[in-house]
PDB file of C-alpha atoms in Angstrom:
ATOM      1  CA  MET A   1      38.585 -13.901 -11.587  1.00  0.00           C
ATOM      2  CA  ALA A   2      37.446 -10.475 -13.287  1.00  0.00           C
ATOM      3  CA  PRO A   3      34.113 -10.912 -11.194  1.00  0.00           C
ATOM      4  CA  LEU A   4      35.787 -11.269  -7.788  1.00  0.00           C
ATOM      5  CA  LEU A   5      38.339  -8.377  -8.550  1.00  0.00           C
ATOM      6  CA  LEU A   6      35.442  -6.307  -9.545  1.00  0.00           C
ATOM      7  CA  GLN A   7      33.296  -7.090  -6.141  1.00  0.00           C
ATOM      8  CA  LEU A   8      36.975  -6.167  -4.450  1.00  0.00           C
ATOM      9  CA  ALA A   9      36.421  -2.848  -6.408  1.00  0.00           C
ATOM     10  CA  VAL A  10      33.130  -2.242  -5.965  1.00  0.00           C
ATOM     11  CA  LEU A  11      33.421  -3.386  -1.575  1.00  0.00           C
ATOM     12  CA  CYS A  12      36.728  -0.522  -1.898  1.00  0.00           C
ATOM     13  CA  VAL A  13      34.432   2.090  -3.263  1.00  0.00           C
ATOM     14  CA  ALA A  14      31.493   1.595  -1.224  1.00  0.00           C
ATOM     15  CA  LEU A  15      33.801   1.655   2.108  1.00  0.00           C
ATOM     16  CA  ALA A  16      35.588   5.010   1.244  1.00  0.00           C
ATOM     17  CA  ALA A  17      32.007   5.997   0.510  1.00  0.00           C
ATOM     18  CA  ALA A  18      30.919   4.976   4.075  1.00  0.00           C
ATOM     19  CA  ALA A  19      34.268   6.683   5.299  1.00  0.00           C
ATOM     20  CA  LEU A  20      34.093   9.244   3.920  1.00  0.00           C
ATOM     21  CA  VAL A  21      30.324   9.784   5.012  1.00  0.00           C
ATOM     22  CA  LEU A  22      31.378   8.738   8.533  1.00  0.00           C
ATOM     23  CA  ILE A  23      34.012  11.485   8.755  1.00  0.00           C
ATOM     24  CA  SER A  24      31.993  14.240   7.507  1.00  0.00           C
ATOM     25  CA  MET A  25      29.026  13.284   9.809  1.00  0.00           C
ATOM     26  CA  ILE A  26      31.729  13.734  12.894  1.00  0.00           C
ATOM     27  CA  ALA A  27      32.967  17.128  11.369  1.00  0.00           C
ATOM     28  CA  PHE A  28      30.089  18.370  11.405  1.00  0.00           C
ATOM     29  CA  ILE A  29      28.823  17.036  14.619  1.00  0.00           C
ATOM     30  CA  THR A  30      31.474  18.489  16.075  1.00  0.00           C
ATOM     31  CA  ALA A  31      31.894  21.856  14.916  1.00  0.00           C
ATOM     32  CA  THR A  32      31.778  24.621  16.411  1.00  0.00           C
ATOM     33  CA  ASN A  33      30.306  28.141  15.657  1.00  0.00           C
ATOM     34  CA  VAL A  34      32.760  31.246  15.220  1.00  0.00           C
ATOM     35  CA  PRO A  35      34.924  31.439  18.306  1.00  0.00           C
ATOM     36  CA  LEU A  36      32.974  34.329  20.229  1.00  0.00           C
ATOM     37  CA  LEU A  37      36.096  37.121  21.164  1.00  0.00           C
ATOM     38  CA  HIS A  38      35.539  36.359  24.759  1.00  0.00           C
ATOM     39  CA  GLN A  39      38.316  38.899  26.614  1.00  0.00           C
ATOM     40  CA  HIS A  40      38.889  37.981  30.234  1.00  0.00           C
ATOM     41  CA  GLU A  41      39.192  41.469  32.160  1.00  0.00           C
ATOM     42  CA  GLU A  42      42.766  40.665  32.622  1.00  0.00           C
ATOM     43  CA  GLU A  43      42.695  40.892  28.351  1.00  0.00           C
ATOM     44  CA  LYS A  44      40.794  43.930  28.434  1.00  0.00           C
ATOM     45  CA  PHE A  45      43.861  45.980  29.388  1.00  0.00           C
ATOM     46  CA  PHE A  46      47.644  46.919  28.476  1.00  0.00           C
ATOM     47  CA  LEU A  47      50.400  48.482  30.485  1.00  0.00           C
ATOM     48  CA  ASN A  48      51.539  51.492  29.346  1.00  0.00           C
ATOM     49  CA  ALA A  49      54.936  53.203  29.919  1.00  0.00           C
ATOM     50  CA  LYS A  50      53.818  54.429  33.546  1.00  0.00           C
ATOM     51  CA  GLY A  51      52.608  51.004  34.534  1.00  0.00           C
ATOM     52  CA  GLN A  52      49.095  52.156  34.492  1.00  0.00           C
ATOM     53  CA  LYS A  53      46.191  50.275  32.767  1.00  0.00           C
ATOM     54  CA  GLU A  54      44.394  51.398  29.724  1.00  0.00           C
ATOM     55  CA  THR A  55      41.721  49.844  28.108  1.00  0.00           C
ATOM     56  CA  LEU A  56      42.240  48.346  24.589  1.00  0.00           C
ATOM     57  CA  PRO A  57      41.245  49.578  21.287  1.00  0.00           C
ATOM     58  CA  SER A  58      38.982  47.730  18.822  1.00  0.00           C
ATOM     59  CA  ILE A  59      39.435  47.358  15.208  1.00  0.00           C
ATOM     60  CA  TRP A  60      36.099  48.227  14.790  1.00  0.00           C
ATOM     61  CA  ASP A  61      37.133  51.450  15.821  1.00  0.00           C
ATOM     62  CA  SER A  62      38.316  54.178  13.041  1.00  0.00           C
ATOM     63  CA  PRO A  63      42.466  53.921  12.683  1.00  0.00           C
ATOM     64  CA  THR A  64      44.882  55.838  14.321  1.00  0.00           C
ATOM     65  CA  LYS A  65      48.125  54.925  13.410  1.00  0.00           C
ATOM     66  CA  GLN A  66      49.357  53.677   9.284  1.00  0.00           C
ATOM     67  CA  LEU A  67      51.067  50.151  10.560  1.00  0.00           C
ATOM     68  CA  SER A  68      49.846  47.621  13.676  1.00  0.00           C
ATOM     69  CA  VAL A  69      52.361  44.907  13.877  1.00  0.00           C
ATOM     70  CA  VAL A  70      51.250  41.629  16.082  1.00  0.00           C
ATOM     71  CA  VAL A  71      53.812  39.305  17.103  1.00  0.00           C
ATOM     72  CA  PRO A  72      52.263  35.944  18.997  1.00  0.00           C
ATOM     73  CA  SER A  73      54.697  34.286  21.619  1.00  0.00           C
ATOM     74  CA  TYR A  74      54.723  31.889  23.808  1.00  0.00           C
ATOM     75  CA  ASN A  75      57.685  30.495  25.734  1.00  0.00           C
ATOM     76  CA  GLU A  76      59.687  33.057  23.356  1.00  0.00           C
ATOM     77  CA  GLU A  77      62.203  34.438  25.812  1.00  0.00           C
ATOM     78  CA  LYS A  78      65.174  33.761  23.739  1.00  0.00           C
ATOM     79  CA  ARG A  79      63.960  34.405  20.272  1.00  0.00           C
ATOM     80  CA  LEU A  80      61.558  37.313  20.776  1.00  0.00           C
ATOM     81  CA  PRO A  81      64.232  40.137  22.181  1.00  0.00           C
ATOM     82  CA  VAL A  82      66.326  39.370  18.821  1.00  0.00           C
ATOM     83  CA  MET A  83      63.492  39.848  16.832  1.00  0.00           C
ATOM     84  CA  MET A  84      62.061  42.640  18.489  1.00  0.00           C
ATOM     85  CA  ASP A  85      65.038  44.376  18.224  1.00  0.00           C
ATOM     86  CA  GLU A  86      65.463  43.806  14.324  1.00  0.00           C
ATOM     87  CA  ALA A  87      61.736  45.210  13.896  1.00  0.00           C
ATOM     88  CA  LEU A  88      61.480  48.882  16.310  1.00  0.00           C
ATOM     89  CA  GLY A  89      64.776  49.384  15.163  1.00  0.00           C
ATOM     90  CA  TYR A  90      63.717  49.299  11.193  1.00  0.00           C
ATOM     91  CA  LEU A  91      60.267  50.797  12.543  1.00  0.00           C
ATOM     92  CA  GLU A  92      61.935  54.027  14.581  1.00  0.00           C
ATOM     93  CA  LYS A  93      63.644  54.805  11.149  1.00  0.00           C
ATOM     94  CA  ARG A  94      60.953  55.083   9.344  1.00  0.00           C
ATOM     95  CA  GLN A  95      59.588  58.132  10.891  1.00  0.00           C
ATOM     96  CA  LYS A  96      55.844  58.144   9.079  1.00  0.00           C
ATOM     97  CA  TYR A  97      55.308  55.121  10.838  1.00  0.00           C
ATOM     98  CA  GLY A  98      56.930  55.953  14.377  1.00  0.00           C
ATOM     99  CA  SER A  99      57.390  54.038  17.859  1.00  0.00           C
ATOM    100  CA  ASP A 100      54.793  54.434  19.632  1.00  0.00           C
ATOM    101  CA  LYS A 101      55.749  51.383  21.272  1.00  0.00           C
ATOM    102  CA  VAL A 102      54.905  47.644  22.120  1.00  0.00           C
ATOM    103  CA  ARG A 103      51.730  46.564  23.633  1.00  0.00           C
ATOM    104  CA  VAL A 104      51.959  43.711  25.782  1.00  0.00           C
ATOM    105  CA  ILE A 105      48.538  41.578  25.544  1.00  0.00           C
ATOM    106  CA  THR A 106      48.576  38.779  28.600  1.00  0.00           C
ATOM    107  CA  LEU A 107      46.487  35.858  27.466  1.00  0.00           C
ATOM    108  CA  VAL A 108      45.166  33.808  30.824  1.00  0.00           C
ATOM    109  CA  LYS A 109      44.519  30.525  28.972  1.00  0.00           C
ATOM    110  CA  ASN A 110      46.551  29.330  25.519  1.00  0.00           C
ATOM    111  CA  ARG A 111      44.491  30.300  22.382  1.00  0.00           C
ATOM    112  CA  GLY A 112      46.575  28.736  19.544  1.00  0.00           C
ATOM    113  CA  LYS A 113      48.716  30.677  17.497  1.00  0.00           C
ATOM    114  CA  GLY A 114      45.132  31.587  15.588  1.00  0.00           C
ATOM    115  CA  GLY A 115      43.511  32.218  18.186  1.00  0.00           C
ATOM    116  CA  ALA A 116      46.647  34.671  19.897  1.00  0.00           C
ATOM    117  CA  ILE A 117      47.068  36.517  16.403  1.00  0.00           C
ATOM    118  CA  ARG A 118      42.929  37.250  16.285  1.00  0.00           C
ATOM    119  CA  MET A 119      43.264  38.825  19.964  1.00  0.00           C
ATOM    120  CA  GLY A 120      46.274  40.758  18.371  1.00  0.00           C
ATOM    121  CA  VAL A 121      44.302  41.946  15.299  1.00  0.00           C
ATOM    122  CA  PHE A 122      40.755  43.247  16.806  1.00  0.00           C
ATOM    123  CA  SER A 123      43.292  44.923  19.282  1.00  0.00           C
ATOM    124  CA  SER A 124      44.975  47.155  16.309  1.00  0.00           C
ATOM    125  CA  ARG A 125      45.619  50.154  15.783  1.00  0.00           C
ATOM    126  CA  GLY A 126      47.073  50.222  11.907  1.00  0.00           C
ATOM    127  CA  LYS A 127      45.574  51.304   8.855  1.00  0.00           C
ATOM    128  CA  LYS A 128      47.344  47.484   7.582  1.00  0.00           C
ATOM    129  CA  ILE A 129      48.037  44.820  10.171  1.00  0.00           C
ATOM    130  CA  LEU A 130      51.063  42.312   9.831  1.00  0.00           C
ATOM    131  CA  MET A 131      51.213  38.687  11.259  1.00  0.00           C
ATOM    132  CA  ALA A 132      55.026  38.380  11.753  1.00  0.00           C
ATOM    133  CA  ASP A 133      56.544  35.347  14.004  1.00  0.00           C
ATOM    134  CA  ALA A 134      58.765  35.357  17.012  1.00  0.00           C
ATOM    135  CA  ASP A 135      61.589  33.971  15.692  1.00  0.00           C
ATOM    136  CA  GLY A 136      62.172  36.528  13.268  1.00  0.00           C
ATOM    137  CA  ALA A 137      62.860  34.101  10.570  1.00  0.00           C
ATOM    138  CA  THR A 138      61.730  36.644   7.681  1.00  0.00           C
ATOM    139  CA  LYS A 139      64.125  40.138   7.815  1.00  0.00           C
ATOM    140  CA  PHE A 140      61.617  42.541   8.969  1.00  0.00           C
ATOM    141  CA  PRO A 141      62.508  45.238   6.741  1.00  0.00           C
ATOM    142  CA  ASP A 142      61.073  42.838   3.619  1.00  0.00           C
ATOM    143  CA  VAL A 143      57.711  44.358   4.894  1.00  0.00           C
ATOM    144  CA  GLU A 144      58.427  46.779   1.953  1.00  0.00           C
ATOM    145  CA  LYS A 145      57.919  43.665   0.115  1.00  0.00           C
ATOM    146  CA  LEU A 146      54.763  43.688   1.437  1.00  0.00           C
ATOM    147  CA  GLU A 147      53.769  46.976   1.235  1.00  0.00           C
ATOM    148  CA  LYS A 148      54.289  47.049  -2.371  1.00  0.00           C
ATOM    149  CA  GLY A 149      52.911  43.737  -3.568  1.00  0.00           C
ATOM    150  CA  LEU A 150      49.658  45.107  -1.369  1.00  0.00           C
ATOM    151  CA  ASN A 151      49.809  48.260  -4.057  1.00  0.00           C
ATOM    152  CA  ASP A 152      50.091  46.785  -6.672  1.00  0.00           C
ATOM    153  CA  LEU A 153      46.839  45.010  -6.066  1.00  0.00           C
ATOM    154  CA  GLN A 154      44.784  47.978  -6.097  1.00  0.00           C
ATOM    155  CA  PRO A 155      42.303  49.265  -6.744  1.00  0.00           C
ATOM    156  CA  TRP A 156      41.222  47.327  -3.716  1.00  0.00           C
ATOM    157  CA  PRO A 157      36.783  45.976  -3.536  1.00  0.00           C
ATOM    158  CA  ASP A 158      36.124  47.629  -0.171  1.00  0.00           C
ATOM    159  CA  GLN A 159      39.409  48.371   0.852  1.00  0.00           C
ATOM    160  CA  MET A 160      40.405  44.531   1.479  1.00  0.00           C
ATOM    161  CA  ALA A 161      43.558  43.320   0.317  1.00  0.00           C
ATOM    162  CA  ILE A 162      45.874  40.944   1.675  1.00  0.00           C
ATOM    163  CA  ALA A 163      49.832  40.159   0.841  1.00  0.00           C
ATOM    164  CA  CYS A 164      51.600  36.840   1.663  1.00  0.00           C
ATOM    165  CA  GLY A 165      55.349  36.326   2.471  1.00  0.00           C
ATOM    166  CA  SER A 166      56.227  33.455   0.432  1.00  0.00           C
ATOM    167  CA  ARG A 167      59.514  30.587   0.604  1.00  0.00           C
ATOM    168  CA  ALA A 168      58.361  29.235  -2.155  1.00  0.00           C
ATOM    169  CA  HIS A 169      61.093  29.746  -4.177  1.00  0.00           C
ATOM    170  CA  LEU A 170      63.391  28.541  -1.215  1.00  0.00           C
ATOM    171  CA  GLU A 171      62.085  25.141  -1.503  1.00  0.00           C
ATOM    172  CA  LYS A 172      64.736  23.158  -3.800  1.00  0.00           C
ATOM    173  CA  GLU A 173      67.299  24.776  -1.146  1.00  0.00           C
ATOM    174  CA  SER A 174      64.998  23.475   1.878  1.00  0.00           C
ATOM    175  CA  ILE A 175      64.465  20.063   0.282  1.00  0.00           C
ATOM    176  CA  ALA A 176      68.030  19.255  -0.112  1.00  0.00           C
ATOM    177  CA  GLN A 177      68.652  20.183   3.714  1.00  0.00           C
ATOM    178  CA  ARG A 178      65.768  18.006   4.780  1.00  0.00           C
ATOM    179  CA  SER A 179      65.083  14.171   5.075  1.00  0.00           C
ATOM    180  CA  TYR A 180      62.890  12.433   2.662  1.00  0.00           C
ATOM    181  CA  PHE A 181      60.505  11.724   5.142  1.00  0.00           C
ATOM    182  CA  ARG A 182      59.839  15.283   5.690  1.00  0.00           C
ATOM    183  CA  THR A 183      59.832  16.250   1.835  1.00  0.00           C
ATOM    184  CA  LEU A 184      57.680  13.614   1.809  1.00  0.00           C
ATOM    185  CA  LEU A 185      55.050  15.008   4.608  1.00  0.00           C
ATOM    186  CA  MET A 186      55.872  18.805   3.102  1.00  0.00           C
ATOM    187  CA  TYR A 187      54.605  18.090  -0.677  1.00  0.00           C
ATOM    188  CA  GLY A 188      51.503  15.648   1.177  1.00  0.00           C
ATOM    189  CA  PHE A 189      50.353  19.140   3.368  1.00  0.00           C
ATOM    190  CA  HIS A 190      51.187  21.335  -0.092  1.00  0.00           C
ATOM    191  CA  PHE A 191      49.102  18.603  -1.701  1.00  0.00           C
ATOM    192  CA  LEU A 192      46.049  19.017   0.758  1.00  0.00           C
ATOM    193  CA  VAL A 193      46.075  22.518   1.203  1.00  0.00           C
ATOM    194  CA  TRP A 194      45.193  22.718  -2.864  1.00  0.00           C
ATOM    195  CA  PHE A 195      42.985  19.721  -3.426  1.00  0.00           C
ATOM    196  CA  LEU A 196      40.843  20.854  -0.221  1.00  0.00           C
ATOM    197  CA  CYS A 197      41.316  24.646   0.644  1.00  0.00           C
ATOM    198  CA  VAL A 198      43.559  27.215  -1.112  1.00  0.00           C
ATOM    199  CA  LYS A 199      44.571  27.433  -4.773  1.00  0.00           C
ATOM    200  CA  GLY A 200      46.739  29.381  -6.214  1.00  0.00           C
ATOM    201  CA  ILE A 201      49.097  30.402  -3.343  1.00  0.00           C
ATOM    202  CA  ARG A 202      52.144  28.050  -3.285  1.00  0.00           C
ATOM    203  CA  ASP A 203      52.818  28.727   0.780  1.00  0.00           C
ATOM    204  CA  THR A 204      49.522  29.780   2.978  1.00  0.00           C
ATOM    205  CA  GLN A 205      52.187  28.634   6.303  1.00  0.00           C
ATOM    206  CA  CYS A 206      54.710  31.345   6.217  1.00  0.00           C
ATOM    207  CA  GLY A 207      53.947  33.796   9.001  1.00  0.00           C
ATOM    208  CA  PHE A 208      54.711  37.232   7.521  1.00  0.00           C
ATOM    209  CA  LYS A 209      51.109  38.315   6.065  1.00  0.00           C
ATOM    210  CA  LEU A 210      50.185  41.982   5.756  1.00  0.00           C
ATOM    211  CA  LEU A 211      46.082  43.039   6.004  1.00  0.00           C
ATOM    212  CA  THR A 212      44.437  46.044   5.139  1.00  0.00           C
ATOM    213  CA  ARG A 213      42.114  47.047   7.996  1.00  0.00           C
ATOM    214  CA  GLU A 214      39.381  45.925   6.084  1.00  0.00           C
ATOM    215  CA  ALA A 215      40.581  42.426   4.977  1.00  0.00           C
ATOM    216  CA  ALA A 216      41.526  41.477   8.681  1.00  0.00           C
ATOM    217  CA  SER A 217      38.126  42.576  10.032  1.00  0.00           C
ATOM    218  CA  ARG A 218      36.358  40.650   7.668  1.00  0.00           C
ATOM    219  CA  THR A 219      38.806  37.450   7.649  1.00  0.00           C
ATOM    220  CA  PHE A 220      39.313  37.523  11.254  1.00  0.00           C
ATOM    221  CA  SER A 221      35.768  37.642  11.969  1.00  0.00           C
ATOM    222  CA  SER A 222      35.030  34.443  10.705  1.00  0.00           C
ATOM    223  CA  LEU A 223      37.873  32.271  11.810  1.00  0.00           C
ATOM    224  CA  HIS A 224      36.971  29.222  13.439  1.00  0.00           C
ATOM    225  CA  ILE A 225      40.741  27.553  13.260  1.00  0.00           C
ATOM    226  CA  GLU A 226      42.664  28.726  16.211  1.00  0.00           C
ATOM    227  CA  ARG A 227      45.880  26.403  15.667  1.00  0.00           C
ATOM    228  CA  TRP A 228      48.868  26.038  13.486  1.00  0.00           C
ATOM    229  CA  ALA A 229      46.312  25.504   9.868  1.00  0.00           C
ATOM    230  CA  PHE A 230      44.751  28.880  11.150  1.00  0.00           C
ATOM    231  CA  ASP A 231      46.446  30.366   8.112  1.00  0.00           C
ATOM    232  CA  VAL A 232      45.139  27.840   5.347  1.00  0.00           C
ATOM    233  CA  GLU A 233      41.311  28.579   6.404  1.00  0.00           C
ATOM    234  CA  LEU A 234      41.890  33.345   6.571  1.00  0.00           C
ATOM    235  CA  LEU A 235      43.279  32.362   3.156  1.00  0.00           C
ATOM    236  CA  TYR A 236      39.898  29.824   2.297  1.00  0.00           C
ATOM    237  CA  ILE A 237      37.737  32.513   3.365  1.00  0.00           C
ATOM    238  CA  ALA A 238      39.612  35.064   1.583  1.00  0.00           C
ATOM    239  CA  GLN A 239      39.295  34.131  -1.677  1.00  0.00           C
ATOM    240  CA  PHE A 240      35.457  33.256  -0.514  1.00  0.00           C
ATOM    241  CA  PHE A 241      35.262  36.819  -0.241  1.00  0.00           C
ATOM    242  CA  LYS A 242      36.863  37.298  -3.509  1.00  0.00           C
ATOM    243  CA  ILE A 243      40.134  39.621  -1.521  1.00  0.00           C
ATOM    244  CA  PRO A 244      42.771  40.185  -3.637  1.00  0.00           C
ATOM    245  CA  ILE A 245      45.944  38.220  -2.392  1.00  0.00           C
ATOM    246  CA  ALA A 246      49.388  38.838  -3.547  1.00  0.00           C
ATOM    247  CA  GLU A 247      51.916  36.173  -2.697  1.00  0.00           C
ATOM    248  CA  ILE A 248      55.465  37.939  -2.175  1.00  0.00           C
ATOM    249  CA  ALA A 249      58.705  35.729  -2.250  1.00  0.00           C
ATOM    250  CA  VAL A 250      60.514  36.483   1.047  1.00  0.00           C
ATOM    251  CA  ASN A 251      64.125  35.955   2.490  1.00  0.00           C
ATOM    252  CA  TRP A 252      63.915  33.660   5.331  1.00  0.00           C
ATOM    253  CA  THR A 253      66.234  31.572   8.055  1.00  0.00           C
ATOM    254  CA  GLU A 254      65.461  28.456   9.539  1.00  0.00           C
ATOM    255  CA  ILE A 255      65.719  29.281  13.224  1.00  0.00           C
ATOM    256  CA  GLU A 256      66.069  26.888  15.776  1.00  0.00           C
ATOM    257  CA  GLY A 257      63.377  26.278  18.841  1.00  0.00           C
ATOM    258  CA  SER A 258      60.288  25.640  16.601  1.00  0.00           C
ATOM    259  CA  LYS A 259      57.315  24.294  18.972  1.00  0.00           C
ATOM    260  CA  LEU A 260      56.591  22.066  15.771  1.00  0.00           C
ATOM    261  CA  VAL A 261      56.965  18.213  16.359  1.00  0.00           C
ATOM    262  CA  PRO A 262      56.936  17.370  12.020  1.00  0.00           C
ATOM    263  CA  PHE A 263      54.668  14.362  11.857  1.00  0.00           C
ATOM    264  CA  TRP A 264      52.339  15.005  14.558  1.00  0.00           C
ATOM    265  CA  SER A 265      52.079  18.369  13.891  1.00  0.00           C
ATOM    266  CA  TRP A 266      51.308  17.994  10.579  1.00  0.00           C
ATOM    267  CA  LEU A 267      49.108  14.871  11.240  1.00  0.00           C
ATOM    268  CA  GLN A 268      47.399  17.471  13.275  1.00  0.00           C
ATOM    269  CA  MET A 269      47.293  20.100  10.533  1.00  0.00           C
ATOM    270  CA  GLY A 270      46.039  17.615   7.643  1.00  0.00           C
ATOM    271  CA  LYS A 271      42.776  16.657  10.299  1.00  0.00           C
ATOM    272  CA  ASP A 272      42.556  20.494  10.294  1.00  0.00           C
ATOM    273  CA  LEU A 273      42.534  20.740   6.548  1.00  0.00           C
ATOM    274  CA  LEU A 274      40.127  17.703   5.598  1.00  0.00           C
ATOM    275  CA  PHE A 275      37.537  19.472   8.345  1.00  0.00           C
ATOM    276  CA  ILE A 276      37.268  22.688   7.470  1.00  0.00           C
ATOM    277  CA  ARG A 277      36.585  21.884   4.211  1.00  0.00           C
ATOM    278  CA  LEU A 278      34.110  19.173   5.025  1.00  0.00           C
ATOM    279  CA  ARG A 279      32.423  21.558   7.411  1.00  0.00           C
ATOM    280  CA  TYR A 280      31.985  24.773   4.843  1.00  0.00           C
ATOM    281  CA  LEU A 281      30.640  21.988   2.507  1.00  0.00           C
ATOM    282  CA  THR A 282      28.291  20.544   4.680  1.00  0.00           C
ATOM    283  CA  GLY A 283      27.243  24.175   5.939  1.00  0.00           C
ATOM    284  CA  ALA A 284      28.616  23.198   9.502  1.00  0.00           C
ATOM    285  CA  TRP A 285      30.069  26.498   8.807  1.00  0.00           C
ATOM    286  CA  ARG A 286      28.839  29.085   6.806  1.00  0.00           C
ATOM    287  CA  LEU A 287      30.208  32.375   5.360  1.00  0.00           C
ATOM    288  CA  GLU A 288      27.958  35.060   4.177  1.00  0.00           C
ATOM    289  CA  GLN A 289      28.786  37.760   1.520  1.00  0.00           C
ATOM    290  CA  THR A 290      27.294  40.314   3.851  1.00  0.00           C
ATOM    291  CA  ARG A 291      28.092  39.474   7.146  1.00  0.00           C
ATOM    292  CA  LYS A 292      28.009  41.755   9.482  1.00  0.00           C
ATOM    293  CA  VAL A 293      29.915  41.419  13.236  1.00  0.00           C
ATOM    294  CA  ASN A 294      29.016  43.504  16.322  1.00  0.00           C
TER     295      ASN A 294
END
């Protein structure tokens, strides 16, 4: 009986090893280089208040504003107006920011949430760049908490630092409101993030993040993932470059209208997490400490 169990154990280990090798080969073969920031002609301009075309700036230019806010919006006609009213109302009261109002970048094709934010970041003018979701789930004045968290990280190496909004302090409350299945998916996703990619950040997926201009240019220029799991790769890249990261508790409210379908979206993100790890591990994707970007 014992030899049979030993043989079964060896067989299981061999099959697991073979599966890992196969998945690693698939991850390596299907890997693509860092997506070039290809802009269609229509994506190089925005319409000003007079309806005239103006060329979008570049993140490689010197900053001309204190803060840029990037809000990815796809089919958000119901939720976006409420969020924008709150954000603009808050920013207009902060005179050091003023409100050089809104610039809309219309993408020719759907690039995914990560791809849309990447386009917005690369067209930003601010010394600091804030990512915010269109649903307004995080109260906009909480940007002050992120600013304090960012300042507490000083001195910033090469002027790079990131402050991540976090809902981790609300975890117990959210568990009480979720089904057992969704709670299991949540814990499974958190484990995969910790095991494969990012250590020390409890909530990688909160859409409220503040980056210095230098941190944004360094991380987004190396980003491959353009869908929902892009936050994880962004923080993986930041930790590789030893960019200091603060995780800051923010107010957060569940807003109806989410585009995520729990099981299938989390399955896709789980696959992305595994492929992120394997592609960097096998050298299909590389990060260079002295990376220069044109």
